[in-house]
């Protein structure tokens, strides 16, 4: 049996008063996911281990069955793997967002969803002016980039920028967790402030402002770490002789590389509601013809949650159902070699809060011959009554891969 995970990043949510106190998954029209829930079995999964921040890297590694205390080294190292930056043992890698600062307020974590082409111009300017033998900036995708500091100490507290929209940035600057890390914290805060001086007058930002767009006028480094010790998924699940990951997000691509999966790029995959759902679905169908395991990651709901946009998030959930889950199901349902399908988010991104939370998320598993439970719909409330109950650590992945 082949195995497909369809992950709608951040699509779980809280009850919304304007939707009759339903969650977005309850309110959205999702006939295909509801059908798979009826025909399959459901449950809840704790994807954020105790003591860990509910980031997408934490939650997706958990979904894949990795032991976080053993392998977790932050988001930056995953960005590095994705864009092909080989880290030396003493290299500290960090996610480096381009953000928008307005006065003393961090307006948004994405610099108004700057394009990769625009961002590359700014990152190259940062490397030219602020880079050195010790410090390097690398272009990633859209607002998500990479900072590598040789000899950096990872024991620093860095607040993810998507956790503090519309809050003052200065109280959230980098802080040393141990005395030995004070030099690194001072270095990073110096880079943040120097980047603001450099980027404020950059022609590209002046052009963006003249067009009514948010400028990318500061960097925001966070999630430091060193090269992780992740073993390929095939070592734990021998049935994965060949696997792939489909995503528009660097950190998921990085997880995939460390997990031993090939990364499939899809034209028009943006990470936003405008992403090429049909192209990603077709890529998954094509990959299943040759691969044993496919991890299809779709980011749009998470971004809508960060924007606090309920209507947009509803649209992204319905798009996932109709433009990804449905065509995949219709393509594979009659294959001679059966396909096991799991659908789940990695974590909630409540529109009310505009950032991630650590609550357990709902999941469904369907494959031909599975004994259904009594659940009739796919959402956070219904799946609490699912036949799988509450799972954690590698229980979901073990159960799914042994189906």
CSV table of C-alpha atoms in Angstrom, one decimal:
chain,number,residue,atom,x,y,z
A,1,UNK,CA,0.0,0.0,0.0
A,2,UNK,CA,1.2,3.5,-0.8
A,3,UNK,CA,0.8,6.3,1.7
A,4,UNK,CA,-0.1,10.0,1.2
A,5,UNK,CA,-0.3,12.7,3.9
A,6,UNK,CA,-2.2,15.8,3.0
A,7,UNK,CA,-1.3,18.5,5.5
A,8,UNK,CA,-3.2,21.8,5.6
A,9,UNK,CA,-0.9,24.0,7.6
A,10,UNK,CA,-2.6,25.8,10.4
A,11,UNK,CA,-6.1,25.0,9.3
A,12,UNK,CA,-7.3,24.0,12.8
A,13,UNK,CA,-8.9,26.9,14.7
A,14,UNK,CA,-11.0,28.0,17.7
A,15,UNK,CA,-14.7,28.5,17.7
A,16,UNK,CA,-15.6,31.8,16.1
A,17,UNK,CA,-18.6,33.8,17.4
A,18,UNK,CA,-19.5,35.2,14.0
A,19,UNK,CA,-19.7,31.6,12.6
A,20,UNK,CA,-22.2,30.6,15.3
A,21,UNK,CA,-19.4,29.5,17.6
A,22,UNK,CA,-18.3,26.9,15.1
A,23,UNK,CA,-14.7,26.4,14.2
A,24,UNK,CA,-13.7,27.1,10.6
A,25,UNK,CA,-13.4,23.4,9.8
A,26,UNK,CA,-16.9,22.9,11.1
A,27,UNK,CA,-18.3,25.9,9.2
A,28,UNK,CA,-16.5,25.4,5.9
A,29,UNK,CA,-18.0,23.3,3.1
A,30,UNK,CA,-15.7,20.3,2.9
A,31,UNK,CA,-17.6,17.4,1.4
A,32,UNK,CA,-14.5,15.4,0.3
A,33,UNK,CA,-12.8,15.5,3.7
A,34,UNK,CA,-16.1,14.8,5.4
A,35,UNK,CA,-16.6,11.8,3.1
A,36,UNK,CA,-13.1,10.4,3.9
A,37,UNK,CA,-13.8,10.9,7.6
A,38,UNK,CA,-17.1,8.9,7.3
A,39,UNK,CA,-15.4,6.1,5.4
A,40,UNK,CA,-12.3,6.1,7.5
A,41,UNK,CA,-11.2,6.6,11.1
A,42,UNK,CA,-10.4,9.7,13.0
A,43,UNK,CA,-8.7,11.0,16.1
A,44,UNK,CA,-6.7,13.8,17.7
A,45,UNK,CA,-3.0,14.2,17.6
A,46,UNK,CA,-0.7,16.1,20.0
A,47,UNK,CA,1.9,17.5,17.6
A,48,UNK,CA,3.7,19.9,19.9
A,49,UNK,CA,5.8,18.1,22.6
A,50,UNK,CA,5.9,19.5,26.1
A,51,UNK,CA,8.4,22.3,26.4
A,52,UNK,CA,8.4,23.1,22.6
A,53,UNK,CA,7.2,26.2,20.9
A,54,UNK,CA,4.3,25.4,18.5
A,55,UNK,CA,6.2,26.2,15.3
A,56,UNK,CA,5.5,24.6,12.0
A,57,UNK,CA,8.9,22.9,12.0
A,58,UNK,CA,8.2,21.3,15.4
A,59,UNK,CA,4.7,20.2,14.4
A,60,UNK,CA,5.6,18.8,11.0
A,61,UNK,CA,8.6,16.9,12.4
A,62,UNK,CA,6.3,15.5,15.0
A,63,UNK,CA,3.7,14.4,12.4
A,64,UNK,CA,6.5,12.5,10.6
A,65,UNK,CA,7.3,10.7,13.8
A,66,UNK,CA,10.6,12.3,14.8
A,67,UNK,CA,11.5,12.5,18.5
A,68,UNK,CA,11.8,16.2,19.0
A,69,UNK,CA,14.1,16.3,22.1
A,70,UNK,CA,16.6,14.2,20.1
A,71,UNK,CA,16.6,15.9,16.7
A,72,UNK,CA,15.2,19.4,17.0
A,73,UNK,CA,17.7,22.2,16.1
A,74,UNK,CA,15.5,25.0,15.1
A,75,UNK,CA,14.1,26.3,11.9
A,76,UNK,CA,17.2,27.9,10.4
A,77,UNK,CA,18.9,24.6,9.8
A,78,UNK,CA,15.9,23.4,7.8
A,79,UNK,CA,16.0,26.5,5.7
A,80,UNK,CA,19.7,25.8,5.1
A,81,UNK,CA,19.0,22.3,3.9
A,82,UNK,CA,16.3,23.5,1.6
A,83,UNK,CA,18.4,26.0,-0.2
A,84,UNK,CA,21.5,23.8,-0.3
A,85,UNK,CA,23.7,25.5,2.3
A,86,UNK,CA,26.0,23.0,3.9
A,87,UNK,CA,26.6,23.9,7.5
A,88,UNK,CA,29.9,23.4,9.3
A,89,UNK,CA,29.9,22.0,12.8
A,90,UNK,CA,30.3,25.5,14.4
A,91,UNK,CA,27.8,27.2,12.1
A,92,UNK,CA,24.7,28.5,13.8
A,93,UNK,CA,21.8,28.8,11.3
A,94,UNK,CA,18.7,31.0,11.9
A,95,UNK,CA,15.5,31.8,10.0
A,96,UNK,CA,15.9,35.4,8.9
A,97,UNK,CA,12.5,37.0,8.1
A,98,UNK,CA,12.2,40.3,6.2
A,99,UNK,CA,9.6,42.1,8.3
A,100,UNK,CA,7.8,45.5,8.3
A,101,UNK,CA,8.5,47.9,11.1
A,102,UNK,CA,6.3,50.9,11.5
A,103,UNK,CA,7.7,53.3,14.1
A,104,UNK,CA,8.4,51.0,17.1
A,105,UNK,CA,5.8,48.5,16.0
A,106,UNK,CA,6.4,45.2,14.2
A,107,UNK,CA,3.6,45.6,11.7
A,108,UNK,CA,3.8,42.2,10.1
A,109,UNK,CA,6.1,39.2,9.8
A,110,UNK,CA,6.1,39.0,6.0
A,111,UNK,CA,7.0,42.5,4.8
A,112,UNK,CA,3.5,42.6,3.2
A,113,UNK,CA,4.2,39.2,1.5
A,114,UNK,CA,7.2,40.5,-0.4
A,115,UNK,CA,8.1,38.5,-3.5
A,116,UNK,CA,11.2,36.3,-3.7
A,117,UNK,CA,12.6,38.4,-6.6
A,118,UNK,CA,12.2,41.6,-4.5
A,119,UNK,CA,13.6,40.0,-1.4
A,120,UNK,CA,16.6,38.6,-3.2
A,121,UNK,CA,17.7,42.2,-4.0
A,122,UNK,CA,17.5,43.1,-0.4
A,123,UNK,CA,19.2,40.0,0.9
A,124,UNK,CA,22.1,40.6,-1.5
A,125,UNK,CA,22.4,44.2,-0.2
A,126,UNK,CA,22.5,42.9,3.3
A,127,UNK,CA,25.2,40.3,2.5
A,128,UNK,CA,27.3,43.0,0.7
A,129,UNK,CA,27.0,45.6,3.5
A,130,UNK,CA,26.7,43.5,6.7
A,131,UNK,CA,28.1,40.1,5.7
A,132,UNK,CA,31.6,39.1,6.7
A,133,UNK,CA,33.8,36.0,7.1
A,134,UNK,CA,31.6,35.2,10.1
A,135,UNK,CA,28.2,36.4,9.0
A,136,UNK,CA,26.3,35.4,5.8
A,137,UNK,CA,22.8,36.1,4.5
A,138,UNK,CA,21.2,33.7,2.0
A,139,UNK,CA,18.1,34.2,-0.1
A,140,UNK,CA,15.2,31.8,0.6
A,141,UNK,CA,11.6,32.2,-0.5
A,142,UNK,CA,9.4,35.3,-0.2
A,143,UNK,CA,10.0,36.7,3.3
A,144,UNK,CA,11.8,33.6,4.6
A,145,UNK,CA,15.6,33.7,4.5
A,146,UNK,CA,18.7,32.4,6.2
A,147,UNK,CA,21.3,33.9,8.4
A,148,UNK,CA,24.4,31.9,9.3
A,149,UNK,CA,26.8,33.0,12.1
A,150,UNK,CA,30.0,31.1,12.5
A,151,UNK,CA,30.7,30.3,16.1
A,152,UNK,CA,27.3,31.6,17.2
A,153,UNK,CA,25.9,30.4,20.5
A,154,UNK,CA,22.4,29.0,20.0
A,155,UNK,CA,21.4,29.6,23.7
A,156,UNK,CA,19.5,32.8,22.9
A,157,UNK,CA,15.8,33.7,23.2
A,158,UNK,CA,14.4,34.8,19.9
A,159,UNK,CA,10.7,35.6,19.6
A,160,UNK,CA,9.1,34.4,16.3
A,161,UNK,CA,7.9,37.5,14.4
A,162,UNK,CA,4.6,36.0,13.6
A,163,UNK,CA,3.9,35.8,17.4
A,164,UNK,CA,4.1,39.6,17.9
A,165,UNK,CA,2.2,41.3,15.1
A,166,UNK,CA,1.3,44.9,16.0
A,167,UNK,CA,3.5,44.8,19.1
A,168,UNK,CA,6.6,46.9,20.0
A,169,UNK,CA,9.7,45.2,18.6
A,170,UNK,CA,12.3,46.5,21.1
A,171,UNK,CA,11.1,44.4,24.1
A,172,UNK,CA,11.3,41.4,21.9
A,173,UNK,CA,14.9,41.7,20.7
A,174,UNK,CA,17.2,38.8,21.2
A,175,UNK,CA,18.2,37.9,24.8
A,176,UNK,CA,21.0,35.7,26.1
A,177,UNK,CA,19.9,32.6,28.0
A,178,UNK,CA,23.3,32.0,29.4
A,179,UNK,CA,26.2,34.4,30.0
A,180,UNK,CA,28.3,32.7,27.2
A,181,UNK,CA,25.6,33.7,24.7
A,182,UNK,CA,25.6,37.4,25.4
A,183,UNK,CA,28.1,38.1,22.6
A,184,UNK,CA,25.8,36.3,20.1
A,185,UNK,CA,22.7,38.2,21.4
A,186,UNK,CA,24.5,41.5,21.1
A,187,UNK,CA,25.7,40.6,17.6
A,188,UNK,CA,22.2,39.7,16.4
A,189,UNK,CA,20.6,42.8,17.9
A,190,UNK,CA,23.2,44.9,16.2
A,191,UNK,CA,22.4,43.3,12.9
A,192,UNK,CA,18.7,44.0,13.3
A,193,UNK,CA,19.3,47.7,14.0
A,194,UNK,CA,21.9,48.0,11.2
A,195,UNK,CA,19.5,46.3,8.8
A,196,UNK,CA,16.9,49.0,9.6
A,197,UNK,CA,19.4,51.7,8.8
A,198,UNK,CA,20.3,50.0,5.5
A,199,UNK,CA,16.9,48.9,4.3
A,200,UNK,CA,14.9,52.1,5.1
A,201,UNK,CA,16.3,54.0,2.2
A,202,UNK,CA,16.8,51.1,-0.2
A,203,UNK,CA,15.3,52.0,-3.6
A,204,UNK,CA,13.2,48.8,-3.7
A,205,UNK,CA,11.6,49.8,-0.4
A,206,UNK,CA,11.0,53.4,-1.6
A,207,UNK,CA,9.3,51.9,-4.7
A,208,UNK,CA,7.2,49.6,-2.6
A,209,UNK,CA,6.0,52.5,-0.4
A,210,UNK,CA,5.2,54.6,-3.4
A,211,UNK,CA,3.0,51.8,-4.5
A,212,UNK,CA,1.2,51.6,-1.2
A,213,UNK,CA,3.0,48.4,-0.1
A,214,UNK,CA,4.7,47.7,3.2
A,215,UNK,CA,8.4,48.1,3.1
A,216,UNK,CA,10.8,45.2,4.1
A,217,UNK,CA,12.7,47.5,6.4
A,218,UNK,CA,14.2,45.1,9.0
A,219,UNK,CA,15.5,41.6,9.4
A,220,UNK,CA,14.2,39.5,12.2
A,221,UNK,CA,16.5,36.4,13.0
A,222,UNK,CA,15.0,33.6,15.1
A,223,UNK,CA,15.1,29.8,15.7
A,224,UNK,CA,18.8,29.2,16.0
A,225,UNK,CA,20.5,25.8,15.8
A,226,UNK,CA,23.2,23.6,14.5
A,227,UNK,CA,23.0,20.8,11.9
A,228,UNK,CA,20.5,18.2,13.2
A,229,UNK,CA,20.9,14.5,13.6
A,230,UNK,CA,17.8,13.3,11.7
A,231,UNK,CA,17.8,9.8,10.2
A,232,UNK,CA,15.9,9.1,7.0
A,233,UNK,CA,12.3,8.0,7.4
A,234,UNK,CA,13.2,4.8,5.4
A,235,UNK,CA,15.3,3.7,8.4
A,236,UNK,CA,12.3,3.6,10.6
A,237,UNK,CA,9.7,2.7,8.0
A,238,UNK,CA,11.2,0.1,5.5
A,239,UNK,CA,8.1,0.4,3.3
A,240,UNK,CA,9.3,3.8,2.3
A,241,UNK,CA,11.7,2.8,-0.4
A,242,UNK,CA,11.2,6.0,-2.2
A,243,UNK,CA,9.4,9.1,-0.9
A,244,UNK,CA,8.8,12.8,-1.8
A,245,UNK,CA,7.6,16.1,-0.3
A,246,UNK,CA,5.6,18.7,-2.1
A,247,UNK,CA,5.7,22.2,-0.6
A,248,UNK,CA,6.2,25.9,-1.3
A,249,UNK,CA,7.9,26.4,2.1
A,250,UNK,CA,11.6,26.2,2.7
A,251,UNK,CA,11.5,24.7,6.2
A,252,UNK,CA,9.2,21.8,5.0
A,253,UNK,CA,11.6,21.2,2.1
A,254,UNK,CA,14.5,21.2,4.6
A,255,UNK,CA,12.7,18.6,6.8
A,256,UNK,CA,12.1,16.6,3.7
A,257,UNK,CA,15.7,16.6,2.7
A,258,UNK,CA,16.9,15.5,6.2
A,259,UNK,CA,14.1,12.8,6.1
A,260,UNK,CA,15.5,11.4,2.9
A,261,UNK,CA,12.6,12.6,0.7
A,262,UNK,CA,13.0,14.1,-2.8
A,263,UNK,CA,11.6,17.6,-3.1
A,264,UNK,CA,9.1,18.3,-5.9
A,265,UNK,CA,8.7,21.8,-7.1
A,266,UNK,CA,5.4,23.0,-8.5
A,267,UNK,CA,5.1,26.0,-10.8
A,268,UNK,CA,2.8,28.6,-9.2
A,269,UNK,CA,3.1,27.2,-5.7
A,270,UNK,CA,3.2,30.3,-3.5
A,271,UNK,CA,2.3,29.3,0.1
A,272,UNK,CA,-0.7,31.7,-0.1
A,273,UNK,CA,-4.3,31.3,-1.1
A,274,UNK,CA,-3.2,32.0,-4.7
A,275,UNK,CA,-1.1,28.8,-4.7
A,276,UNK,CA,-1.5,26.3,-7.5
A,277,UNK,CA,-3.7,23.8,-5.8
A,278,UNK,CA,-4.4,21.8,-8.9
A,279,UNK,CA,-0.7,21.6,-9.8
A,280,UNK,CA,0.2,20.4,-6.3
A,281,UNK,CA,-2.5,17.8,-6.4
A,282,UNK,CA,-1.3,16.5,-9.8
A,283,UNK,CA,2.2,16.4,-8.5
A,284,UNK,CA,1.1,14.2,-5.7
A,285,UNK,CA,-0.8,11.9,-8.0
A,286,UNK,CA,2.2,11.6,-10.3
A,287,UNK,CA,4.5,11.0,-7.4
A,288,UNK,CA,2.3,8.2,-6.0
A,289,UNK,CA,2.8,6.4,-9.3
A,290,UNK,CA,6.5,5.9,-8.5
A,291,UNK,CA,6.9,6.6,-4.7
A,292,UNK,CA,5.8,4.7,-1.7
A,293,UNK,CA,5.2,7.8,0.5
A,294,UNK,CA,4.2,11.4,-0.4
A,295,UNK,CA,3.9,14.4,1.9
A,296,UNK,CA,1.8,17.1,0.4
A,297,UNK,CA,2.1,20.3,2.4
A,298,UNK,CA,-0.2,23.3,1.7
A,299,UNK,CA,0.5,26.5,3.6
A,300,UNK,CA,-2.4,28.8,2.7
A,301,UNK,CA,-4.6,28.4,5.8
A,302,UNK,CA,-1.7,29.2,8.1
A,303,UNK,CA,-1.0,32.5,6.3
A,304,UNK,CA,-4.7,33.4,6.5
A,305,UNK,CA,-4.7,32.6,10.2
A,306,UNK,CA,-1.7,34.9,10.7
A,307,UNK,CA,-3.6,37.6,8.9
A,308,UNK,CA,-6.6,37.1,11.2
A,309,UNK,CA,-8.8,36.8,8.1
A,310,UNK,CA,-11.7,34.4,8.8
A,311,UNK,CA,-13.2,34.7,5.4
A,312,UNK,CA,-9.9,34.1,3.6
A,313,UNK,CA,-9.1,31.1,5.9
A,314,UNK,CA,-12.5,29.6,5.1
A,315,UNK,CA,-11.7,29.9,1.4
A,316,UNK,CA,-8.3,28.2,1.8
A,317,UNK,CA,-9.9,25.3,3.7
A,318,UNK,CA,-12.6,24.9,1.0
A,319,UNK,CA,-9.9,25.2,-1.8
A,320,UNK,CA,-7.9,22.4,-0.1
A,321,UNK,CA,-10.9,20.2,0.0
A,322,UNK,CA,-12.1,20.8,-3.6
A,323,UNK,CA,-8.9,21.6,-5.5
A,324,UNK,CA,-6.5,19.2,-3.8
A,325,UNK,CA,-8.2,16.4,-1.7
A,326,UNK,CA,-11.0,15.8,-4.2
A,327,UNK,CA,-8.9,15.4,-7.4
A,328,UNK,CA,-6.4,13.2,-5.6
A,329,UNK,CA,-9.2,11.0,-4.3
A,330,UNK,CA,-10.9,10.7,-7.6
A,331,UNK,CA,-7.6,9.8,-9.3
A,332,UNK,CA,-6.4,7.1,-6.8
A,333,UNK,CA,-9.6,5.5,-5.5
A,334,UNK,CA,-9.7,2.8,-8.1
A,335,UNK,CA,-5.9,2.1,-8.4
A,336,UNK,CA,-4.9,-1.6,-8.3
A,337,UNK,CA,-2.4,-0.7,-5.6
A,338,UNK,CA,-4.3,1.0,-2.8
A,339,UNK,CA,-3.4,4.3,-1.4
A,340,UNK,CA,-3.8,5.2,2.3
A,341,UNK,CA,-4.7,8.9,2.8
A,342,UNK,CA,-4.3,10.9,5.9
A,343,UNK,CA,-5.5,14.5,6.2
A,344,UNK,CA,-4.6,16.8,9.1
A,345,UNK,CA,-3.1,20.2,10.0
A,346,UNK,CA,0.2,20.5,11.8
A,347,UNK,CA,-1.1,22.9,14.5
A,348,UNK,CA,-4.0,25.4,15.0
A,349,UNK,CA,-3.5,29.0,13.8
A,350,UNK,CA,-6.5,30.7,15.3
A,351,UNK,CA,-7.6,33.8,13.4
A,352,UNK,CA,-8.5,35.4,16.8
A,353,UNK,CA,-4.9,35.0,18.0
A,354,UNK,CA,-3.1,35.3,14.7
A,355,UNK,CA,-0.4,32.8,15.7
A,356,UNK,CA,0.1,29.1,16.4
A,357,UNK,CA,-1.1,27.3,19.4
A,358,UNK,CA,-0.2,23.8,20.8
A,359,UNK,CA,-3.7,22.2,21.1
A,360,UNK,CA,-4.1,18.7,19.6
A,361,UNK,CA,-5.3,18.7,16.0
A,362,UNK,CA,-7.9,16.5,14.3
A,363,UNK,CA,-6.8,13.9,11.8
A,364,UNK,CA,-8.4,11.3,9.5
A,365,UNK,CA,-7.0,8.1,7.9
A,366,UNK,CA,-8.7,6.3,5.1
A,367,UNK,CA,-7.6,3.2,3.1
A,368,UNK,CA,-9.6,0.5,1.4
A,369,UNK,CA,-10.8,-2.0,3.9
A,370,UNK,CA,-10.5,0.2,7.0
A,371,UNK,CA,-13.2,-0.3,9.6
A,372,UNK,CA,-14.9,3.1,9.9
A,373,UNK,CA,-15.7,4.7,13.3
A,374,UNK,CA,-18.9,6.7,14.0
A,375,UNK,CA,-17.5,10.1,13.1
A,376,UNK,CA,-19.4,11.8,10.2
A,377,UNK,CA,-17.4,15.0,9.6
A,378,UNK,CA,-13.9,16.2,9.7
A,379,UNK,CA,-13.4,18.9,12.3
A,380,UNK,CA,-11.9,19.6,15.7
A,381,UNK,CA,-15.1,18.7,17.6
A,382,UNK,CA,-16.1,15.6,15.7
A,383,UNK,CA,-12.7,14.0,15.7
A,384,UNK,CA,-12.6,14.1,19.5
A,385,UNK,CA,-15.0,11.1,19.3
A,386,UNK,CA,-12.9,9.3,16.7
A,387,UNK,CA,-11.8,5.7,17.0
A,388,UNK,CA,-8.1,6.4,17.3
A,389,UNK,CA,-8.6,8.6,20.4
A,390,UNK,CA,-5.7,10.9,21.4
A,391,UNK,CA,-2.3,10.1,20.0
A,392,UNK,CA,1.1,11.7,20.5
A,393,UNK,CA,4.8,11.3,19.7
A,394,UNK,CA,5.3,8.7,16.8
A,395,UNK,CA,2.0,7.0,17.4
A,396,UNK,CA,0.2,8.6,14.4
A,397,UNK,CA,3.0,7.8,12.0
A,398,UNK,CA,3.5,4.3,13.2
A,399,UNK,CA,-0.3,3.6,12.9
A,400,UNK,CA,-0.5,5.2,9.5
A,401,UNK,CA,2.6,3.5,8.0
A,402,UNK,CA,1.5,0.1,9.3
A,403,UNK,CA,-1.9,0.4,7.7
